[in-house]
PDB file of C-alpha atoms and ligand atoms in Angstrom:
ATOM      1  CA  MET A   1      -9.272  -4.031  11.560  1.00 72.00           C
ATOM      2  CA  THR A   2      -7.910  -6.332   8.845  1.00 84.00           C
ATOM      3  CA  ILE A   3      -9.008  -5.181   5.419  1.00 93.00           C
ATOM      4  CA  ARG A   4      -9.764  -8.052   3.040  1.00 90.00           C
ATOM      5  CA  ARG A   5     -12.722  -6.888   0.984  1.00 96.00           C
ATOM      6  CA  VAL A   6     -12.791  -3.460  -0.631  1.00 98.00           C
ATOM      7  CA  CYS A   7     -15.300  -1.520  -2.696  1.00 98.00           C
ATOM      8  CA  VAL A   8     -14.209   0.892  -5.445  1.00 98.00           C
ATOM      9  CA  VAL A   9     -16.907   3.240  -6.771  1.00 98.00           C
ATOM     10  CA  GLY A  10     -16.433   4.567 -10.325  1.00 98.00           C
ATOM     11  CA  GLY A  11     -14.592   2.515 -12.940  1.00 96.00           C
ATOM     12  CA  GLY A  12     -13.102   5.287 -15.096  1.00 94.00           C
ATOM     13  CA  THR A  13      -9.414   6.138 -15.493  1.00 91.00           C
ATOM     14  CA  MET A  14      -8.673   6.118 -11.750  1.00 95.00           C
ATOM     15  CA  GLY A  15     -11.220   3.651 -10.339  1.00 97.00           C
ATOM     16  CA  SER A  16     -10.289   0.878 -12.779  1.00 97.00           C
ATOM     17  CA  GLY A  17      -6.597   1.387 -11.933  1.00 97.00           C
ATOM     18  CA  ILE A  18      -7.323   1.323  -8.193  1.00 98.00           C
ATOM     19  CA  ALA A  19      -9.428  -1.872  -8.432  1.00 98.00           C
ATOM     20  CA  HIS A  20      -6.683  -3.427 -10.589  1.00 98.00           C
ATOM     21  CA  VAL A  21      -4.010  -2.768  -7.933  1.00 98.00           C
ATOM     22  CA  PHE A  22      -6.178  -4.009  -5.044  1.00 98.00           C
ATOM     23  CA  ALA A  23      -6.952  -7.284  -6.846  1.00 98.00           C
ATOM     24  CA  GLN A  24      -3.336  -7.740  -7.925  1.00 97.00           C
ATOM     25  CA  ARG A  25      -2.146  -7.259  -4.348  1.00 97.00           C
ATOM     26  CA  GLY A  26      -4.367 -10.007  -2.913  1.00 97.00           C
ATOM     27  CA  LEU A  27      -7.492  -8.145  -1.777  1.00 97.00           C
ATOM     28  CA  GLU A  28     -11.011  -8.988  -2.869  1.00 98.00           C
ATOM     29  CA  ALA A  29     -12.156  -5.956  -4.883  1.00 98.00           C
ATOM     30  CA  VAL A  30     -15.694  -5.102  -5.948  1.00 98.00           C
ATOM     31  CA  LEU A  31     -15.893  -2.332  -8.548  1.00 98.00           C
ATOM     32  CA  VAL A  32     -19.165  -0.379  -8.787  1.00 98.00           C
ATOM     33  CA  GLU A  33     -20.121   1.382 -12.043  1.00 98.00           C
ATOM     34  CA  SER A  34     -23.357   3.097 -12.926  1.00 97.00           C
ATOM     35  CA  SER A  35     -24.444   0.674 -15.701  1.00 97.00           C
ATOM     36  CA  SER A  36     -23.554  -2.842 -16.797  1.00 97.00           C
ATOM     37  CA  ALA A  37     -22.120  -1.512 -20.092  1.00 97.00           C
ATOM     38  CA  LEU A  38     -19.733   0.769 -18.139  1.00 97.00           C
ATOM     39  CA  ALA A  39     -18.917  -2.032 -15.687  1.00 97.00           C
ATOM     40  CA  ASP A  40     -17.984  -4.312 -18.610  1.00 97.00           C
ATOM     41  CA  LYS A  41     -15.907  -1.513 -20.152  1.00 96.00           C
ATOM     42  CA  ALA A  42     -14.017  -1.011 -16.861  1.00 97.00           C
ATOM     43  CA  LEU A  43     -13.344  -4.751 -16.551  1.00 97.00           C
ATOM     44  CA  ALA A  44     -12.125  -4.920 -20.165  1.00 97.00           C
ATOM     45  CA  SER A  45      -9.703  -2.054 -19.540  1.00 96.00           C
ATOM     46  CA  ILE A  46      -8.325  -3.781 -16.414  1.00 97.00           C
ATOM     47  CA  VAL A  47      -7.802  -7.025 -18.380  1.00 97.00           C
ATOM     48  CA  ARG A  48      -6.044  -5.047 -21.140  1.00 96.00           C
ATOM     49  CA  ASN A  49      -3.735  -3.370 -18.637  1.00 96.00           C
ATOM     50  CA  MET A  50      -2.946  -6.687 -16.944  1.00 96.00           C
ATOM     51  CA  ASP A  51      -2.171  -8.196 -20.370  1.00 95.00           C
ATOM     52  CA  ARG A  52       0.236  -5.299 -20.926  1.00 94.00           C
ATOM     53  CA  GLN A  53       1.950  -6.094 -17.599  1.00 94.00           C
ATOM     54  CA  ALA A  54       2.111  -9.784 -18.577  1.00 93.00           C
ATOM     55  CA  ALA A  55       3.702  -8.887 -21.942  1.00 93.00           C
ATOM     56  CA  LYS A  56       6.305  -6.793 -20.108  1.00 93.00           C
ATOM     57  CA  GLY A  57       6.981  -9.687 -17.719  1.00 93.00           C
ATOM     58  CA  THR A  58       5.849  -7.775 -14.600  1.00 93.00           C
ATOM     59  CA  LEU A  59       2.804 -10.032 -13.990  1.00 95.00           C
ATOM     60  CA  SER A  60       2.772 -13.805 -14.483  1.00 95.00           C
ATOM     61  CA  ALA A  61      -0.149 -15.545 -16.204  1.00 94.00           C
ATOM     62  CA  ALA A  62      -1.012 -17.337 -12.936  1.00 95.00           C
ATOM     63  CA  ASP A  63      -0.971 -14.089 -10.932  1.00 96.00           C
ATOM     64  CA  LYS A  64      -3.134 -12.390 -13.547  1.00 96.00           C
ATOM     65  CA  GLU A  65      -5.688 -15.199 -13.360  1.00 96.00           C
ATOM     66  CA  ALA A  66      -5.682 -15.108  -9.546  1.00 97.00           C
ATOM     67  CA  ALA A  67      -6.097 -11.307  -9.540  1.00 97.00           C
ATOM     68  CA  LEU A  68      -9.055 -11.480 -11.917  1.00 97.00           C
ATOM     69  CA  LYS A  69     -10.703 -14.114  -9.681  1.00 98.00           C
ATOM     70  CA  ARG A  70     -10.551 -11.626  -6.793  1.00 98.00           C
ATOM     71  CA  LEU A  71     -12.174  -8.890  -8.877  1.00 98.00           C
ATOM     72  CA  SER A  72     -15.884  -8.430  -9.565  1.00 97.00           C
ATOM     73  CA  VAL A  73     -17.922  -5.639 -11.138  1.00 98.00           C
ATOM     74  CA  VAL A  74     -21.435  -4.671 -10.043  1.00 98.00           C
ATOM     75  CA  THR A  75     -23.871  -1.847 -10.769  1.00 98.00           C
ATOM     76  CA  SER A  76     -24.812  -0.690  -7.248  1.00 98.00           C
ATOM     77  CA  ILE A  77     -23.091  -0.145  -3.916  1.00 98.00           C
ATOM     78  CA  GLU A  78     -25.753  -2.328  -2.311  1.00 98.00           C
ATOM     79  CA  LYS A  79     -24.498  -5.305  -4.362  1.00 97.00           C
ATOM     80  CA  ALA A  80     -21.014  -4.764  -2.900  1.00 97.00           C
ATOM     81  CA  ALA A  81     -22.301  -4.660   0.719  1.00 97.00           C
ATOM     82  CA  GLY A  82     -20.100  -5.835   3.592  1.00 95.00           C
ATOM     83  CA  PHE A  83     -16.770  -4.215   2.603  1.00 97.00           C
ATOM     84  CA  SER A  84     -14.385  -3.004   5.305  1.00 97.00           C
ATOM     85  CA  PHE A  85     -12.781  -0.321   3.096  1.00 98.00           C
ATOM     86  CA  ALA A  86     -14.159   1.733   0.213  1.00 98.00           C
ATOM     87  CA  VAL A  87     -12.687   4.349  -2.086  1.00 98.00           C
ATOM     88  CA  GLU A  88     -14.727   6.515  -4.389  1.00 98.00           C
ATOM     89  CA  ALA A  89     -13.371   7.633  -7.768  1.00 97.00           C
ATOM     90  CA  VAL A  90     -16.477   9.191  -9.336  1.00 97.00           C
ATOM     91  CA  PRO A  91     -16.193  12.541 -11.200  1.00 93.00           C
ATOM     92  CA  GLU A  92     -14.938  15.612  -9.331  1.00 92.00           C
ATOM     93  CA  ASN A  93     -18.313  16.858  -8.063  1.00 93.00           C
ATOM     94  CA  LEU A  94     -18.808  17.624  -4.373  1.00 95.00           C
ATOM     95  CA  GLU A  95     -22.523  16.773  -4.152  1.00 97.00           C
ATOM     96  CA  LEU A  96     -22.038  13.483  -6.018  1.00 98.00           C
ATOM     97  CA  LYS A  97     -19.145  12.475  -3.758  1.00 98.00           C
ATOM     98  CA  LYS A  98     -21.154  13.297  -0.616  1.00 98.00           C
ATOM     99  CA  LYS A  99     -24.072  11.223  -1.907  1.00 98.00           C
ATOM    100  CA  ILE A 100     -21.749   8.268  -2.631  1.00 98.00           C
ATOM    101  CA  PHE A 101     -20.254   8.543   0.894  1.00 98.00           C
ATOM    102  CA  CYS A 102     -23.772   8.396   2.426  1.00 98.00           C
ATOM    103  CA  GLU A 103     -24.582   5.273   0.399  1.00 98.00           C
ATOM    104  CA  LEU A 104     -21.246   3.669   1.266  1.00 98.00           C
ATOM    105  CA  GLU A 105     -21.908   4.236   4.964  1.00 97.00           C
ATOM    106  CA  ILE A 106     -25.225   2.375   4.706  1.00 97.00           C
ATOM    107  CA  HIS A 107     -23.746  -0.718   3.045  1.00 98.00           C
ATOM    108  CA  ALA A 108     -20.311  -0.895   4.736  1.00 97.00           C
ATOM    109  CA  ALA A 109     -19.326  -3.400   7.453  1.00 97.00           C
ATOM    110  CA  ALA A 110     -19.181  -1.936  10.976  1.00 95.00           C
ATOM    111  CA  GLY A 111     -16.017   0.114  11.465  1.00 96.00           C
ATOM    112  CA  ALA A 112     -15.267   0.425   7.724  1.00 98.00           C
ATOM    113  CA  ILE A 113     -13.049   3.219   6.416  1.00 98.00           C
ATOM    114  CA  LEU A 114     -14.305   5.422   3.572  1.00 98.00           C
ATOM    115  CA  ALA A 115     -11.786   7.139   1.305  1.00 98.00           C
ATOM    116  CA  THR A 116     -12.082   9.676  -1.482  1.00 98.00           C
ATOM    117  CA  ASN A 117      -9.703   9.931  -4.438  1.00 98.00           C
ATOM    118  CA  THR A 118     -10.549  13.604  -4.965  1.00 97.00           C
ATOM    119  CA  SER A 119      -7.706  15.642  -6.431  1.00 93.00           C
ATOM    120  CA  SER A 120      -8.925  19.043  -5.239  1.00 91.00           C
ATOM    121  CA  LEU A 121     -12.158  19.004  -3.228  1.00 95.00           C
ATOM    122  CA  SER A 122     -12.210  19.349   0.555  1.00 96.00           C
ATOM    123  CA  VAL A 123     -11.906  15.931   2.216  1.00 98.00           C
ATOM    124  CA  THR A 124     -13.336  17.484   5.402  1.00 98.00           C
ATOM    125  CA  GLU A 125     -16.451  18.574   3.523  1.00 97.00           C
ATOM    126  CA  ILE A 126     -16.970  15.201   1.784  1.00 98.00           C
ATOM    127  CA  ALA A 127     -16.506  13.518   5.200  1.00 98.00           C
ATOM    128  CA  SER A 128     -19.158  15.807   6.731  1.00 98.00           C
ATOM    129  CA  ALA A 129     -21.788  13.802   4.818  1.00 98.00           C
ATOM    130  CA  VAL A 130     -21.311  10.709   7.030  1.00 98.00           C
ATOM    131  CA  LYS A 131     -22.172  10.050  10.683  1.00 97.00           C
ATOM    132  CA  ASP A 132     -18.606   9.200  11.674  1.00 97.00           C
ATOM    133  CA  PRO A 133     -16.127  11.466   9.829  1.00 98.00           C
ATOM    134  CA  SER A 134     -13.280  10.081  11.951  1.00 98.00           C
ATOM    135  CA  ARG A 135     -13.296   7.059   9.597  1.00 98.00           C
ATOM    136  CA  ALA A 136     -13.174   9.172   6.413  1.00 98.00           C
ATOM    137  CA  VAL A 137      -9.934  10.113   4.675  1.00 98.00           C
ATOM    138  CA  GLY A 138      -8.454  11.178   1.347  1.00 98.00           C
ATOM    139  CA  MET A 139      -6.445   8.635  -0.630  1.00 98.00           C
ATOM    140  CA  HIS A 140      -5.141  10.480  -3.688  1.00 98.00           C
ATOM    141  CA  PHE A 141      -3.772   7.940  -6.151  1.00 98.00           C
ATOM    142  CA  MET A 142      -1.723   9.120  -9.126  1.00 96.00           C
ATOM    143  CA  ASN A 143      -2.414   8.309 -12.769  1.00 92.00           C
ATOM    144  CA  PRO A 144      -1.700   5.631 -14.065  1.00 94.00           C
ATOM    145  CA  VAL A 145      -2.391   3.883 -10.758  1.00 97.00           C
ATOM    146  CA  PRO A 146      -0.672   0.524 -11.469  1.00 95.00           C
ATOM    147  CA  VAL A 147       2.545   2.390 -12.406  1.00 94.00           C
ATOM    148  CA  MET A 148       2.805   5.369 -10.039  1.00 96.00           C
ATOM    149  CA  ALA A 149       4.463   4.781  -6.670  1.00 97.00           C
ATOM    150  CA  LEU A 150       2.841   7.549  -4.616  1.00 98.00           C
ATOM    151  CA  VAL A 151      -0.434   7.763  -2.699  1.00 98.00           C
ATOM    152  CA  GLU A 152      -1.014  11.169  -1.101  1.00 98.00           C
ATOM    153  CA  ILE A 153      -2.949  10.549   2.124  1.00 98.00           C
ATOM    154  CA  ILE A 154      -5.117  13.492   3.152  1.00 98.00           C
ATOM    155  CA  ARG A 155      -6.260  13.892   6.720  1.00 98.00           C
ATOM    156  CA  GLY A 156      -9.611  15.662   6.991  1.00 98.00           C
ATOM    157  CA  LEU A 157     -10.119  17.828  10.055  1.00 98.00           C
ATOM    158  CA  GLN A 158     -11.819  14.927  11.865  1.00 97.00           C
ATOM    159  CA  THR A 159      -9.858  11.942  10.476  1.00 98.00           C
ATOM    160  CA  SER A 160      -8.675   9.812  13.410  1.00 98.00           C
ATOM    161  CA  ASP A 161      -5.060   8.743  13.949  1.00 98.00           C
ATOM    162  CA  GLU A 162      -6.178   5.123  13.626  1.00 98.00           C
ATOM    163  CA  THR A 163      -7.843   5.734  10.237  1.00 98.00           C
ATOM    164  CA  HIS A 164      -4.750   7.572   9.046  1.00 98.00           C
ATOM    165  CA  ARG A 165      -2.452   4.756  10.185  1.00 98.00           C
ATOM    166  CA  THR A 166      -4.671   2.063   8.626  1.00 98.00           C
ATOM    167  CA  VAL A 167      -4.732   3.702   5.178  1.00 98.00           C
ATOM    168  CA  CYS A 168      -0.977   4.317   5.251  1.00 98.00           C
ATOM    169  CA  GLU A 169      -0.518   0.583   5.946  1.00 97.00           C
ATOM    170  CA  LEU A 170      -2.992  -0.228   3.181  1.00 98.00           C
ATOM    171  CA  ALA A 171      -1.015   1.896   0.693  1.00 98.00           C
ATOM    172  CA  VAL A 172       2.124  -0.085   1.632  1.00 98.00           C
ATOM    173  CA  ARG A 173       0.217  -3.366   1.070  1.00 97.00           C
ATOM    174  CA  LEU A 174      -0.535  -2.054  -2.431  1.00 98.00           C
ATOM    175  CA  GLY A 175       3.188  -1.594  -3.052  1.00 97.00           C
ATOM    176  CA  LYS A 176       2.895   2.201  -2.863  1.00 98.00           C
ATOM    177  CA  THR A 177       4.627   4.850  -0.781  1.00 98.00           C
ATOM    178  CA  PRO A 178       2.193   6.897   1.305  1.00 98.00           C
ATOM    179  CA  ALA A 179       2.955  10.572   2.008  1.00 98.00           C
ATOM    180  CA  SER A 180       0.586  12.615   4.154  1.00 98.00           C
ATOM    181  CA  ALA A 181      -0.880  16.091   3.805  1.00 98.00           C
ATOM    182  CA  ARG A 182      -3.475  18.050   5.735  1.00 97.00           C
ATOM    183  CA  ASP A 183      -6.691  19.078   4.056  1.00 98.00           C
ATOM    184  CA  PHE A 184      -5.828  22.432   2.483  1.00 97.00           C
ATOM    185  CA  PRO A 185      -6.618  23.422  -1.130  1.00 97.00           C
ATOM    186  CA  GLY A 186      -4.624  21.334  -3.613  1.00 96.00           C
ATOM    187  CA  PHE A 187      -3.063  19.330  -0.723  1.00 98.00           C
ATOM    188  CA  VAL A 188       0.683  19.245  -1.551  1.00 98.00           C
ATOM    189  CA  SER A 189       0.757  17.635  -5.012  1.00 97.00           C
ATOM    190  CA  ASN A 190      -1.532  20.024  -6.866  1.00 97.00           C
ATOM    191  CA  ARG A 191      -0.613  23.092  -4.796  1.00 98.00           C
ATOM    192  CA  VAL A 192       2.956  22.750  -6.034  1.00 98.00           C
ATOM    193  CA  LEU A 193       2.359  21.287  -9.507  1.00 98.00           C
ATOM    194  CA  MET A 194      -0.520  23.418 -10.820  1.00 98.00           C
ATOM    195  CA  PRO A 195       1.017  26.886 -10.196  1.00 98.00           C
ATOM    196  CA  MET A 196       4.113  25.652 -12.055  1.00 98.00           C
ATOM    197  CA  LEU A 197       2.021  24.621 -15.068  1.00 98.00           C
ATOM    198  CA  ASN A 198       0.071  27.906 -14.830  1.00 98.00           C
ATOM    199  CA  GLU A 199       3.337  29.896 -14.790  1.00 98.00           C
ATOM    200  CA  ALA A 200       4.565  28.029 -17.891  1.00 98.00           C
ATOM    201  CA  ILE A 201       1.311  29.055 -19.625  1.00 98.00           C
ATOM    202  CA  GLU A 202       1.924  32.666 -18.522  1.00 98.00           C
ATOM    203  CA  CYS A 203       5.460  32.483 -20.018  1.00 98.00           C
ATOM    204  CA  LEU A 204       3.873  31.437 -23.313  1.00 98.00           C
ATOM    205  CA  ARG A 205       1.169  34.157 -23.115  1.00 98.00           C
ATOM    206  CA  GLU A 206       3.733  36.886 -22.429  1.00 98.00           C
ATOM    207  CA  GLY A 207       5.945  35.690 -25.304  1.00 98.00           C
ATOM    208  CA  VAL A 208       8.857  34.933 -22.966  1.00 98.00           C
ATOM    209  CA  SER A 209       9.556  31.803 -25.011  1.00 98.00           C
ATOM    210  CA  SER A 210       8.035  29.353 -27.498  1.00 98.00           C
ATOM    211  CA  ARG A 211       6.025  26.321 -26.321  1.00 98.00           C
ATOM    212  CA  GLU A 212       8.821  23.976 -27.424  1.00 98.00           C
ATOM    213  CA  ASP A 213      11.531  25.953 -25.623  1.00 98.00           C
ATOM    214  CA  ILE A 214       9.493  26.294 -22.412  1.00 98.00           C
ATOM    215  CA  ASP A 215       9.051  22.508 -22.369  1.00 98.00           C
ATOM    216  CA  THR A 216      12.692  21.838 -23.282  1.00 98.00           C
ATOM    217  CA  ILE A 217      13.989  24.179 -20.550  1.00 98.00           C
ATOM    218  CA  MET A 218      11.944  22.424 -17.859  1.00 98.00           C
ATOM    219  CA  ARG A 219      12.527  18.903 -19.242  1.00 98.00           C
ATOM    220  CA  LEU A 220      16.284  19.081 -19.655  1.00 98.00           C
ATOM    221  CA  GLY A 221      17.050  21.805 -17.118  1.00 98.00           C
ATOM    222  CA  MET A 222      15.019  20.385 -14.244  1.00 98.00           C
ATOM    223  CA  ALA A 223      15.117  16.704 -15.310  1.00 98.00           C
ATOM    224  CA  HIS A 224      11.321  16.580 -15.559  1.00 97.00           C
ATOM    225  CA  PRO A 225      10.137  13.634 -17.692  1.00 95.00           C
ATOM    226  CA  MET A 226       7.754  15.923 -19.608  1.00 97.00           C
ATOM    227  CA  GLY A 227       7.568  19.686 -20.194  1.00 98.00           C
ATOM    228  CA  PRO A 228       4.822  21.622 -18.314  1.00 98.00           C
ATOM    229  CA  LEU A 229       2.763  22.521 -21.406  1.00 98.00           C
ATOM    230  CA  GLN A 230       2.768  18.940 -22.627  1.00 98.00           C
ATOM    231  CA  LEU A 231       1.923  17.715 -19.107  1.00 97.00           C
ATOM    232  CA  ALA A 232      -0.988  20.192 -18.894  1.00 98.00           C
ATOM    233  CA  ASP A 233      -2.272  18.784 -22.218  1.00 98.00           C
ATOM    234  CA  TYR A 234      -2.107  15.260 -20.781  1.00 96.00           C
ATOM    235  CA  ILE A 235      -3.865  16.184 -17.521  1.00 94.00           C
ATOM    236  CA  GLY A 236      -6.556  18.126 -19.422  1.00 94.00           C
ATOM    237  CA  LEU A 237      -6.660  21.931 -19.518  1.00 97.00           C
ATOM    238  CA  ASP A 238     -10.182  21.952 -18.021  1.00 96.00           C
ATOM    239  CA  VAL A 239      -8.899  19.924 -15.058  1.00 94.00           C
ATOM    240  CA  CYS A 240      -5.919  22.306 -14.652  1.00 97.00           C
ATOM    241  CA  LEU A 241      -8.250  25.323 -14.714  1.00 97.00           C
ATOM    242  CA  ALA A 242     -10.646  23.764 -12.178  1.00 95.00           C
ATOM    243  CA  ILE A 243      -7.764  23.059  -9.762  1.00 96.00           C
ATOM    244  CA  MET A 244      -6.318  26.584 -10.182  1.00 97.00           C
ATOM    245  CA  GLU A 245      -9.772  27.943  -9.344  1.00 97.00           C
ATOM    246  CA  VAL A 246      -9.916  25.799  -6.191  1.00 95.00           C
ATOM    247  CA  LEU A 247      -6.500  27.212  -5.149  1.00 97.00           C
ATOM    248  CA  HIS A 248      -7.470  30.790  -6.052  1.00 98.00           C
ATOM    249  CA  GLN A 249     -10.785  30.675  -4.170  1.00 96.00           C
ATOM    250  CA  GLY A 250      -9.482  28.524  -1.314  1.00 96.00           C
ATOM    251  CA  PHE A 251      -6.571  30.819  -0.423  1.00 97.00           C
ATOM    252  CA  GLY A 252      -7.994  34.108  -1.783  1.00 98.00           C
ATOM    253  CA  ASP A 253      -4.483  34.881  -2.962  1.00 98.00           C
ATOM    254  CA  SER A 254      -3.841  36.433  -6.403  1.00 97.00           C
ATOM    255  CA  LYS A 255      -0.704  34.335  -6.830  1.00 97.00           C
ATOM    256  CA  TYR A 256      -3.033  31.455  -7.757  1.00 98.00           C
ATOM    257  CA  ARG A 257      -4.890  33.443 -10.456  1.00 98.00           C
ATOM    258  CA  PRO A 258      -5.497  31.137 -13.441  1.00 98.00           C
ATOM    259  CA  SER A 259      -3.705  32.323 -16.587  1.00 98.00           C
ATOM    260  CA  PRO A 260      -6.094  34.137 -18.976  1.00 98.00           C
ATOM    261  CA  LEU A 261      -4.619  31.997 -21.761  1.00 98.00           C
ATOM    262  CA  LEU A 262      -5.574  28.820 -19.858  1.00 98.00           C
ATOM    263  CA  ARG A 263      -9.154  30.151 -19.566  1.00 98.00           C
ATOM    264  CA  GLN A 264      -9.235  31.015 -23.263  1.00 98.00           C
ATOM    265  CA  MET A 265      -7.996  27.562 -24.289  1.00 98.00           C
ATOM    266  CA  VAL A 266     -10.732  25.906 -22.212  1.00 98.00           C
ATOM    267  CA  ARG A 267     -13.401  28.255 -23.661  1.00 98.00           C
ATOM    268  CA  ALA A 268     -12.232  27.295 -27.163  1.00 98.00           C
ATOM    269  CA  GLY A 269     -12.603  23.588 -26.343  1.00 98.00           C
ATOM    270  CA  ARG A 270      -8.862  23.039 -26.706  1.00 98.00           C
ATOM    271  CA  LEU A 271      -8.578  20.738 -23.702  1.00 97.00           C
ATOM    272  CA  GLY A 272      -5.388  18.863 -24.597  1.00 97.00           C
ATOM    273  CA  VAL A 273      -4.946  15.214 -25.557  1.00 95.00           C
ATOM    274  CA  LYS A 274      -8.603  14.290 -24.897  1.00 92.00           C
ATOM    275  CA  SER A 275      -9.945  16.854 -27.397  1.00 95.00           C
ATOM    276  CA  GLY A 276      -7.140  16.315 -29.941  1.00 97.00           C
ATOM    277  CA  ARG A 277      -5.732  19.827 -29.458  1.00 98.00           C
ATOM    278  CA  GLY A 278      -4.248  21.809 -26.595  1.00 98.00           C
ATOM    279  CA  PHE A 279      -0.859  23.527 -26.633  1.00 98.00           C
ATOM    280  CA  TYR A 280       0.097  20.796 -29.118  1.00 98.00           C
ATOM    281  CA  ASP A 281      -1.905  18.824 -31.685  1.00 98.00           C
ATOM    282  CA  TYR A 282      -2.824  15.178 -31.065  1.00 97.00           C
ATOM    283  CA  PRO A 283      -4.173  13.803 -34.346  1.00 92.00           C
ATOM    284  CA  LYS A 284      -6.489  10.791 -33.960  1.00 83.00           C
ATOM    285  CA  LYS A 285      -4.613   7.546 -34.666  1.00 72.00           C
TER     286      LYS A 285
HETATM  287  P1  LIG B   1     -13.546   9.364 -15.053  1.00 61.08           P
HETATM  288  O1  LIG B   1     -14.547  10.296 -15.606  1.00 61.08           O
HETATM  289  O2  LIG B   1     -12.565   8.688 -15.953  1.00 61.08           O
HETATM  290  O3  LIG B   1     -14.291   8.210 -14.216  1.00 61.08           O
HETATM  291  C1  LIG B   1     -15.379   8.432 -13.371  1.00 61.08           C
HETATM  292  C2  LIG B   1     -16.257   7.197 -13.436  1.00 61.08           C
HETATM  293  O4  LIG B   1     -17.269   7.276 -12.425  1.00 61.08           O
HETATM  294  C3  LIG B   1     -17.002   7.070 -14.792  1.00 61.08           C
HETATM  295  O5  LIG B   1     -16.655   5.837 -15.380  1.00 61.08           O
HETATM  296  C4  LIG B   1     -18.472   7.136 -14.400  1.00 61.08           C
HETATM  297  O6  LIG B   1     -19.293   6.281 -15.182  1.00 61.08           O
HETATM  298  C5  LIG B   1     -18.436   6.673 -12.950  1.00 61.08           C
HETATM  299  N1  LIG B   1     -19.585   7.105 -12.160  1.00 61.08           N
HETATM  300  C6  LIG B   1     -20.224   8.304 -12.200  1.00 61.08           C
HETATM  301  N2  LIG B   1     -21.249   8.304 -11.312  1.00 61.08           N
HETATM  302  C7  LIG B   1     -21.241   7.083 -10.710  1.00 61.08           C
HETATM  303  C8  LIG B   1     -22.047   6.472  -9.721  1.00 61.08           C
HETATM  304  N3  LIG B   1     -23.085   7.125  -9.166  1.00 61.08           N
HETATM  305  N4  LIG B   1     -21.761   5.194  -9.346  1.00 61.08           N
HETATM  306  C9  LIG B   1     -20.728   4.525  -9.901  1.00 61.08           C
HETATM  307  N5  LIG B   1     -19.924   5.063 -10.849  1.00 61.08           N
HETATM  308  C10 LIG B   1     -20.184   6.316 -11.249  1.00 61.08           C
HETATM  309  O7  LIG B   1     -12.777  10.193 -13.912  1.00 61.08           O
HETATM  310  P2  LIG B   1     -11.301   9.920 -13.316  1.00 61.08           P
HETATM  311  O8  LIG B   1     -10.302  10.656 -14.129  1.00 61.08           O
HETATM  312  O9  LIG B   1     -11.145   8.455 -13.066  1.00 61.08           O
HETATM  313  O10 LIG B   1     -11.416  10.732 -11.922  1.00 61.08           O
HETATM  314  C11 LIG B   1     -12.123  10.196 -10.821  1.00 61.08           C
HETATM  315  C12 LIG B   1     -11.688  10.947  -9.562  1.00 61.08           C
HETATM  316  O11 LIG B   1     -10.278  10.804  -9.371  1.00 61.08           O
HETATM  317  C13 LIG B   1     -11.957  12.452  -9.586  1.00 61.08           C
HETATM  318  O12 LIG B   1     -12.303  12.876  -8.299  1.00 61.08           O
HETATM  319  C14 LIG B   1     -10.608  13.025 -10.003  1.00 61.08           C
HETATM  320  O13 LIG B   1     -10.426  14.361  -9.551  1.00 61.08           O
HETATM  321  C15 LIG B   1      -9.669  12.086  -9.276  1.00 61.08           C
HETATM  322  N6  LIG B   1      -8.306  11.989  -9.833  1.00 61.08           N
HETATM  323  C16 LIG B   1      -8.114  11.925 -11.185  1.00 61.08           C
HETATM  324  C17 LIG B   1      -6.808  11.801 -11.687  1.00 61.08           C
HETATM  325  C18 LIG B   1      -6.552  11.689 -13.179  1.00 61.08           C
HETATM  326  O14 LIG B   1      -5.392  11.866 -13.604  1.00 61.08           O
HETATM  327  N7  LIG B   1      -7.552  11.353 -13.999  1.00 61.08           N
HETATM  328  C19 LIG B   1      -5.716  11.730 -10.814  1.00 61.08           C
HETATM  329  C20 LIG B   1      -5.951  11.761  -9.435  1.00 61.08           C
HETATM  330  C21 LIG B   1      -7.256  11.892  -8.948  1.00 61.08           C
END
């Protein structure tokens, strides 16, 4: 099936980036938000990000105008009806994602593929909400979507080979590199990344080193662009804790035990950049 018209549900950090990339790469994209104020906010953030690309010289004025013509924002999935591909990027809540998948199935064109951008929930379980789970798949974009080259493609237990192939081709059309994983807790990206961040937090808790030295060792020693404590602050310590809990429960293995310091930071409301304070301070500008 040739995908021309896509539906993106949720216009927050990820959904607005995903809709941006679809429109920029020549597909007609309909972004669904839960109110017109949030839809307008999502559109404004896409325009701002495109302006940033234009200022950097990576998007011409004509291409920006053409991309915005291909993009529309609506307030219900019904208003986006007839799409041949959809991706949901609503908050990380299993019941909400299953409900969105059911609604997408009702309003999709025959044979449409439904994708979830979940970073930790079971793709197989989200797919179980629809009549044909062979056409459901995980498409895990990285933040910020217009910049990051990878899309982790997650095959649910019942995802068909054809669905898998189609979304890999779609990722290439978006200028991204697809890499596939099976549906196990944390997939590959978060199963490898999160325990590393958790271990850095344990190093801090045990007094092995200072926060600055932990970050410097990993930044300069391993050529990481950012130290693990700073990265955890950027991701959000609540998000890190939630993913560690998915790994811990999913595998039942104590090696994924969330650091007690991570738990304490979340309980104190020190969530990182978004709350102004995590392992470092982020004063409001
Ligand atoms: P976010 O909170 O920034 O955005 C979620 C958006 O969904 C909000 O704007 C909200 O208004 C909207 N929404 C909620 N219910 C809706 C509904 N019924 N219909 C339409 N819109 C609705 O969240 P985010 O950071 O963009 O994350 C979205 C998903 O992407 C999550 O599953 C998350 O785990 C995953 N993810 C996030 C990142 C990241 O770095 N932020 C990276 C990869 C994957």
